[in-house]
Short mmCIF file of C-alpha atoms in Angstrom, two decimals:
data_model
loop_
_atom_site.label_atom_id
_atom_site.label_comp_id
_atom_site.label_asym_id
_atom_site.label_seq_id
_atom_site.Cartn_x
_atom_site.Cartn_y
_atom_site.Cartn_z
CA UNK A 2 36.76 38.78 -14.27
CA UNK A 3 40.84 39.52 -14.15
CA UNK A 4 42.02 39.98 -17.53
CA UNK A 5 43.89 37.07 -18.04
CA UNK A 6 45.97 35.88 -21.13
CA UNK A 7 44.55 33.50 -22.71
CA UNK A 8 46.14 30.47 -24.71
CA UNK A 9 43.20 29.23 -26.38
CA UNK A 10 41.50 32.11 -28.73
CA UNK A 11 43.99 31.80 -31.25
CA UNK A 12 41.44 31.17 -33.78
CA UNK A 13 38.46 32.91 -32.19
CA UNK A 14 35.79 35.05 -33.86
CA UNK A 15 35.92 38.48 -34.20
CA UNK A 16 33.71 39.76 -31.24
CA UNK A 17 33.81 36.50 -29.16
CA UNK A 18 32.09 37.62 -25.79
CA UNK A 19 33.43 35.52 -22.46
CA UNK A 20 32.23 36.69 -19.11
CA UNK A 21 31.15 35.53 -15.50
CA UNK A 22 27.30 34.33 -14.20
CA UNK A 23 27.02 34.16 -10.58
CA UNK A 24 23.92 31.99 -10.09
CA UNK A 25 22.04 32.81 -6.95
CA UNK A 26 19.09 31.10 -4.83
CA UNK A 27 17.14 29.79 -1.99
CA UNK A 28 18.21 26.02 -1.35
CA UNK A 29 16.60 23.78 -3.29
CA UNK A 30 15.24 26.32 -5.72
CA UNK A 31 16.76 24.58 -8.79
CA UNK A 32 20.34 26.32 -9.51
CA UNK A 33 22.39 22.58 -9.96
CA UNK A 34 19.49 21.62 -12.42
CA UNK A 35 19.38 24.73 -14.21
CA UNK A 36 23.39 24.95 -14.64
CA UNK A 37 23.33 21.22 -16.12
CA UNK A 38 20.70 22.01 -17.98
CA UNK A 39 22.79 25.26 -19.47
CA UNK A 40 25.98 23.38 -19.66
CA UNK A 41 24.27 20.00 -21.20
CA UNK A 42 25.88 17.64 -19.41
CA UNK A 43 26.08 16.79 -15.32
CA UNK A 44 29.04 19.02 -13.36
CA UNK A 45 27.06 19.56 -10.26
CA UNK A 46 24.42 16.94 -7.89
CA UNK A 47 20.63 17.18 -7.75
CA UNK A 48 18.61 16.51 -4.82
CA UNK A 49 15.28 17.51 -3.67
CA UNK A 50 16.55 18.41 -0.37
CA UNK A 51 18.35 20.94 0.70
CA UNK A 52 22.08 22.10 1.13
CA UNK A 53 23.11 19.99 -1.70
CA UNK A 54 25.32 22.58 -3.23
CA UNK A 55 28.35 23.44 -0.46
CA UNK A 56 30.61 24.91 -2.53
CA UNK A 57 30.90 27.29 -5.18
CA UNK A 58 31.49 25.45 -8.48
CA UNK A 59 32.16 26.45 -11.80
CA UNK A 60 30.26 25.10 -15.14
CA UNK A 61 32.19 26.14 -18.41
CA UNK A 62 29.76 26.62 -21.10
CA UNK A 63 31.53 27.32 -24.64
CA UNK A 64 30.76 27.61 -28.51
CA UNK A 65 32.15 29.06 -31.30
CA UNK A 66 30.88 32.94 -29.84
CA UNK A 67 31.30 32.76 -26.53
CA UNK A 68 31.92 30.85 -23.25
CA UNK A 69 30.38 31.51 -20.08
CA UNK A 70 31.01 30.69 -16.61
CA UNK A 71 28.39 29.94 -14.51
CA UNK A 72 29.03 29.78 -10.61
CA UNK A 73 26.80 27.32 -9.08
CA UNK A 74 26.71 29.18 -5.42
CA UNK A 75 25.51 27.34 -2.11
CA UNK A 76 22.09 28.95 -0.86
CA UNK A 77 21.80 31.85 0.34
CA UNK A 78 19.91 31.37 4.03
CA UNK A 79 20.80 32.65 7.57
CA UNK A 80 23.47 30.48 9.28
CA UNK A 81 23.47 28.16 11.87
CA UNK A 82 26.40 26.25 12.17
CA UNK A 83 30.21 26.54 11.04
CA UNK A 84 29.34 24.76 7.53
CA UNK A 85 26.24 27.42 7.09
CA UNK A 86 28.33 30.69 7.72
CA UNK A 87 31.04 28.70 5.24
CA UNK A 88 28.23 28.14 2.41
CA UNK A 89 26.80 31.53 2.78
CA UNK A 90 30.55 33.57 2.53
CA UNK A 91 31.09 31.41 -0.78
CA UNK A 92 27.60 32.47 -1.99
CA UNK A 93 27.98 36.33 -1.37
CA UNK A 94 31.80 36.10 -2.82
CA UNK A 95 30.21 34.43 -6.62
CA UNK A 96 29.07 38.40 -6.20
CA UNK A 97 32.43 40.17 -6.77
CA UNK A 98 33.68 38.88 -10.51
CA UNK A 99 30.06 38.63 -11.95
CA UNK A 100 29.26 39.96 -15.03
CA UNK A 101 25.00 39.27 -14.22
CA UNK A 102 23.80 38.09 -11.28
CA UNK A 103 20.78 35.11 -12.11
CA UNK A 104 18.44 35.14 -9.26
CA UNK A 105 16.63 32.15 -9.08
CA UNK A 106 13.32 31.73 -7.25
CA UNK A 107 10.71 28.92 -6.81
CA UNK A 108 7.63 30.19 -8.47
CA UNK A 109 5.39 27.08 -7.66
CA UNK A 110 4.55 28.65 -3.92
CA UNK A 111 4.25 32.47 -2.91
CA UNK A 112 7.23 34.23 -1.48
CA UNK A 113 8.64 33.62 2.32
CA UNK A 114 10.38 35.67 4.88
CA UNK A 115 13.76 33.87 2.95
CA UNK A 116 12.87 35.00 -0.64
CA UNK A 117 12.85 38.61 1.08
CA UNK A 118 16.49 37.72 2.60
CA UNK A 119 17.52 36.64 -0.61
CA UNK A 120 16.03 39.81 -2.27
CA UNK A 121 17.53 41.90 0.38
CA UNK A 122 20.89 40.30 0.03
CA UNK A 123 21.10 40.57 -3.88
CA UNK A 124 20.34 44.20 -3.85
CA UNK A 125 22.82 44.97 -0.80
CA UNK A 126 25.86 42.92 -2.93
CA UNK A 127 24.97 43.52 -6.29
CA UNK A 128 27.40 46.71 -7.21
CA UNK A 129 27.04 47.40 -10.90
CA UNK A 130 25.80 43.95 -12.46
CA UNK A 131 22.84 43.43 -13.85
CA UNK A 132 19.94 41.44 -12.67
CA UNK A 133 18.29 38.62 -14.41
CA UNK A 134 15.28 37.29 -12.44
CA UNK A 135 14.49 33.62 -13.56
CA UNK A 136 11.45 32.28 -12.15
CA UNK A 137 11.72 28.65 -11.85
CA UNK A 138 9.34 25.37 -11.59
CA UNK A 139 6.90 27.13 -13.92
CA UNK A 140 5.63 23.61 -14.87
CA UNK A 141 4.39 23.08 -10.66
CA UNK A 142 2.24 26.06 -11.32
CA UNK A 143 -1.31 25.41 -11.67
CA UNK A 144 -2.85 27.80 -14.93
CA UNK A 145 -2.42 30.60 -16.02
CA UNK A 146 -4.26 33.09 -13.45
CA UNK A 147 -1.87 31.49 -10.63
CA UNK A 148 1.28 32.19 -12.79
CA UNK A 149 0.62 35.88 -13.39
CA UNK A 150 0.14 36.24 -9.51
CA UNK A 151 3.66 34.99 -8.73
CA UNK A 152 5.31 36.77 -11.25
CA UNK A 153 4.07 39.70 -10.51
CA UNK A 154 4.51 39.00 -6.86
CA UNK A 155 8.44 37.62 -6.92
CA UNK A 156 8.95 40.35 -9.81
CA UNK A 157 8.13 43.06 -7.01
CA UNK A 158 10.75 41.43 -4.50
CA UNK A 159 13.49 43.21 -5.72
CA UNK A 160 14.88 45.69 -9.10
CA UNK A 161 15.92 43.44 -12.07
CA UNK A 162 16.79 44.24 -15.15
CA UNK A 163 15.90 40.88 -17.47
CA UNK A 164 13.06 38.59 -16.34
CA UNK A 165 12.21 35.02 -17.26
CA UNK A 166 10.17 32.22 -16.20
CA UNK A 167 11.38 29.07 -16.84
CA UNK A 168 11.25 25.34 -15.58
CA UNK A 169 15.04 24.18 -15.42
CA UNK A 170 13.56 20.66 -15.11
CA UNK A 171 11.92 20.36 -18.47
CA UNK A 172 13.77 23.16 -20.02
CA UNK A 173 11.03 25.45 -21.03
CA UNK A 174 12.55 29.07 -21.45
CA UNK A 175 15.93 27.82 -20.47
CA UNK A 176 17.38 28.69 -24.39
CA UNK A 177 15.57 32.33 -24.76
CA UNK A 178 17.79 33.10 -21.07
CA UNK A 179 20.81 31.16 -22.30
CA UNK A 180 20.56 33.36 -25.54
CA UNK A 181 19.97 36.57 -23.55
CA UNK A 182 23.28 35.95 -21.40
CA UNK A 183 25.32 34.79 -24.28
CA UNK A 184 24.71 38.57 -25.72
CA UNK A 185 25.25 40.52 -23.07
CA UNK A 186 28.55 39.26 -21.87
CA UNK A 187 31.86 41.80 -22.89
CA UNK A 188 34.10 40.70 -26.06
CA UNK A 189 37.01 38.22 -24.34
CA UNK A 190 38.67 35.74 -24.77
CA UNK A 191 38.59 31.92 -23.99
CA UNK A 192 39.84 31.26 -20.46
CA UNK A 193 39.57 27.71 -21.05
CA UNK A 194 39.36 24.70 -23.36
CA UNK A 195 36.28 23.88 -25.40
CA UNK A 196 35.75 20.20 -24.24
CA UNK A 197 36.28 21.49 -20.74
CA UNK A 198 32.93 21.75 -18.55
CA UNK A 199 33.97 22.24 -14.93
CA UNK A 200 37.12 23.30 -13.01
CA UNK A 201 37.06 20.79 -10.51
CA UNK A 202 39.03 17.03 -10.66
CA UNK A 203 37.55 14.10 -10.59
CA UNK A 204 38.42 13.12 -6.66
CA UNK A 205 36.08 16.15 -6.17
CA UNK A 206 33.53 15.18 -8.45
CA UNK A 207 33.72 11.59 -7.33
CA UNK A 208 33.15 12.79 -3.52
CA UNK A 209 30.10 14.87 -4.96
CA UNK A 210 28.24 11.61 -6.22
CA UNK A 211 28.98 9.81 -3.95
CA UNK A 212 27.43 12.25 -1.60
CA UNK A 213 24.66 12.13 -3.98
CA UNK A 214 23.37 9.11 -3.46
CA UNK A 215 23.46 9.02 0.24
CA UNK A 216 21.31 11.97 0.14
CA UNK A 217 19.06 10.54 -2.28
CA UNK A 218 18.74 7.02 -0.26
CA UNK A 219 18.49 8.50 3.34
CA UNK A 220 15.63 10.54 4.43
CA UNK A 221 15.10 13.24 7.76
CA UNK A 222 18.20 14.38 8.81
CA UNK A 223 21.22 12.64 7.28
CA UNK A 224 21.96 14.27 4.37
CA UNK A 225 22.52 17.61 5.79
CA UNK A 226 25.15 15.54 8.67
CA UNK A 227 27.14 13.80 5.60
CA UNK A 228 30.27 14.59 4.27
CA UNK A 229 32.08 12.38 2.12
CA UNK A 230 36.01 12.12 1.87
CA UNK A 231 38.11 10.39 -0.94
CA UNK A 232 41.15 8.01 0.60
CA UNK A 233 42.40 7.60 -2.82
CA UNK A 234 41.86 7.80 -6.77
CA UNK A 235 44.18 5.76 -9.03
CA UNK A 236 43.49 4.96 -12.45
CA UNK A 237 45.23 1.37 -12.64
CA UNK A 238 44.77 1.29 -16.08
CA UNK A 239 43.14 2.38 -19.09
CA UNK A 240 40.16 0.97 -18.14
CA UNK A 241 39.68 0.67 -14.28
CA UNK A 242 39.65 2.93 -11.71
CA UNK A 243 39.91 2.88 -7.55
CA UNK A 244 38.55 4.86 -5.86
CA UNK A 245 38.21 4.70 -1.79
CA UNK A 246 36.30 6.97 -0.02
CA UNK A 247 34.88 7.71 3.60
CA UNK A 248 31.26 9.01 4.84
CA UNK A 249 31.38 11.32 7.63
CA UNK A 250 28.53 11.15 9.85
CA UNK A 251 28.03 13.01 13.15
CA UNK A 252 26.23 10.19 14.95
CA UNK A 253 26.13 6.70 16.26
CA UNK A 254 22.54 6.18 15.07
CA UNK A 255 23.29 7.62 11.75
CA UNK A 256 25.83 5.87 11.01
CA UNK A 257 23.38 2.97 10.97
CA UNK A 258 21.19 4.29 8.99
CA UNK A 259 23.68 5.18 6.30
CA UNK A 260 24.78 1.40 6.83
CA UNK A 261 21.24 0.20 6.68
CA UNK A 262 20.38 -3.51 7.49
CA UNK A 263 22.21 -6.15 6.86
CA UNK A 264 24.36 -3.52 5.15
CA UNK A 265 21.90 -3.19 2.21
CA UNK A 266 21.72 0.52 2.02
CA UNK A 267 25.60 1.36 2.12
CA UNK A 268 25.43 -1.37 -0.68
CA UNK A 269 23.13 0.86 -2.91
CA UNK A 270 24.68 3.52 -2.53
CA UNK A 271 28.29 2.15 -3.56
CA UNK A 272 26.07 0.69 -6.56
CA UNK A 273 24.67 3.70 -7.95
CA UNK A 274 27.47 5.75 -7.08
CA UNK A 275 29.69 3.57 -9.09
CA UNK A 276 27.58 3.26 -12.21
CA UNK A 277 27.27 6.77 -12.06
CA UNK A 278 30.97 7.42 -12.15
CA UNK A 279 31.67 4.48 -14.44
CA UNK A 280 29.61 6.46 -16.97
CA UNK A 281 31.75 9.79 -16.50
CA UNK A 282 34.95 8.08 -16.52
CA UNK A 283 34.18 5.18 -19.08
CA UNK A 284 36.21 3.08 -17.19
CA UNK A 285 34.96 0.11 -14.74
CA UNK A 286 35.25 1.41 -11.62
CA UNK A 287 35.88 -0.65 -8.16
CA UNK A 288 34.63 1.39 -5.30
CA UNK A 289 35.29 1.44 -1.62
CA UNK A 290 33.37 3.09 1.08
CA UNK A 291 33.37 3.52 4.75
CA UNK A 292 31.46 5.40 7.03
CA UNK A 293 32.69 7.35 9.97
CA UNK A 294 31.30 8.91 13.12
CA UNK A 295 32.98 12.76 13.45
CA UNK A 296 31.33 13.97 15.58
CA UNK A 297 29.66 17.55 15.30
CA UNK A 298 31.69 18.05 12.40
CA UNK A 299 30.01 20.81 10.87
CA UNK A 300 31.06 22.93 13.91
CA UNK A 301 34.51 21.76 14.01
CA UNK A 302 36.85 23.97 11.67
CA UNK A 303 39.52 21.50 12.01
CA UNK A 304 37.79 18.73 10.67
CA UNK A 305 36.08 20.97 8.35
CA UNK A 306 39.05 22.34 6.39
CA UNK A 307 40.25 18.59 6.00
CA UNK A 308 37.27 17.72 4.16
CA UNK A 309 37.74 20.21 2.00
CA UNK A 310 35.91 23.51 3.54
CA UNK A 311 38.03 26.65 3.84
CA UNK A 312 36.11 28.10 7.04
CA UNK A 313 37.55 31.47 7.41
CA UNK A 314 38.51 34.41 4.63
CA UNK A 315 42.33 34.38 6.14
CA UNK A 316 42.33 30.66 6.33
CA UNK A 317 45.86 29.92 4.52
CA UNK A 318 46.32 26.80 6.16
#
């Protein structure tokens, strides 16, 4: 981390500790669920499927002693398209400011060729930070016996320095390796508010659930095609907010889908999306969506860096 000045440790502790987490995975091996979890509250979606996490986000966890910043990085997996090579460079860069590097791995199967990629690519980028191997879905696992295989199997994958198996969905362990990150971060300072959880505005957060919920209603291969754009955000008063946003597809058909018949599904999806952020905002909340055919648009770095996706290192624009 840069040592920045801060504005808000005026009346900090004496030894307050402040540092970075770069959280690393597999898709779909739990990291979203496991920051909320840490944080307490919901800054990033959850989905069983994978690619749910594009982009690195931060969640800002802070008490009295300390506040850490955990990066909630896209999978690590070999590329195949524009939007793969973009969510693997954001992964690898969580590397370069973090203070320990959480490895997360799915302990309810044994390991694949991509836990060995993963392994691989932890120990290649690592530098100096430590290692923390967290073992997660503990509760899938069927006894004991089973358990003691895969730790001793994952545990062999690569050199860690702190292990733990946990289950980020029911929380089991999830304290003891929020207690053993809290004390071994460096004395800093507060970089930002206490009542502040993520770094990321609300059109971003909005486009996130909204996302979300497409994912969650549309099966085979339409959540990894969707993209989701905000038109606009106003807060017309105190307590209602508009929001309008657009659903990129890449296809004809899927569009359709996304639509559903009669326009049912594209109904519940504006329906849970908008309780959802209702709740967050505690405002009503009148939402629009559309859905659009781009085609192949996770391949086109034009459309890509409109939606939001910086697709090259030396990509000012």
């Amino acid at each position: 981390m840069n040592e920045l000045d801060s504005v808000f440790d005026d009346q900090l502790p004496e030894g307050h500790r402040s540092g970075v987490v770069a959280v690393v995975g597999r898709p779909n091996v739990g990291k979203s669920t496991l920051i909320n979890r840490l944080i307490g509250q919901k800054i990033a979606i959850v989905s069983p499927k994978p690619q749910t996490t594009r982009r690195q986000q931060l969640g800002i966890f802070t008490n009295e002693q300390a506040q850490v910043l955990f990066v909630d990085t896209p999978g690590l997996h070999a590329p195949q398209h524009k939007l793969g090579e973009y969510m693997v460079r954001n992964a690898e860069a969580a590397f370069a400011d973090a203070d320990i590097i959480l490895v997360l791995m799915d302990i309810s199967g044994p390991p694949e060729t991509a836990d060995k990629y993963l392994a691989e690519t932890v120990a290649r980028l690592r530098k100096r930070a430590p290692v923390y191997l967290a073992l997660n879905k503990r509760d899938l696992v069927a006894d004991d016996l089973e358990g003691k295989v895969r730790v001793q199997q994952y545990g062999e994958l690569l050199p860690y320095d702190r292990l733990f198996v946990i289950s980020a969905q029911d929380g089991t362990e999830v304290q003891q390796l929020m207690d053993a990150i809290i004390a071994a971060m460096p004395e800093g300072p507060r970089y930002y508010p206490a009542d502040q959880v993520s770094e990321v505005n609300m059109r971003f957060i909005a486009s996130e659930v909204i996302r979300e919920k497409v994912m969650m209603n549309t099966d085979d291969e339409i959540p990894y095609s969707v993209a989701v754009e905000i038109d606009a955000y106003k807060e017309r008063s105190a307590d209602l907010t508009y929001i309008s946003a657009v659903i990129h597809v890449e296809r004809d058909t899927q569009k359709g889908i996304v639509i559903g018949k009669n326009g049912e599904k594209i109904k519940r999806i504006g329906s849970e999306a908008r309780e959802e952020l209702a709740h967050m905002l505690d405002t009503k909340v009148f939402l629009e969506l559309n859905v659009k055919v781009s085609k192949n648009w996770r391949s086109d770095e034009t459309l890509m860096r409109r939606l939001g996706y910086k697709v090259r290192d030396d990509d000012s624009r």
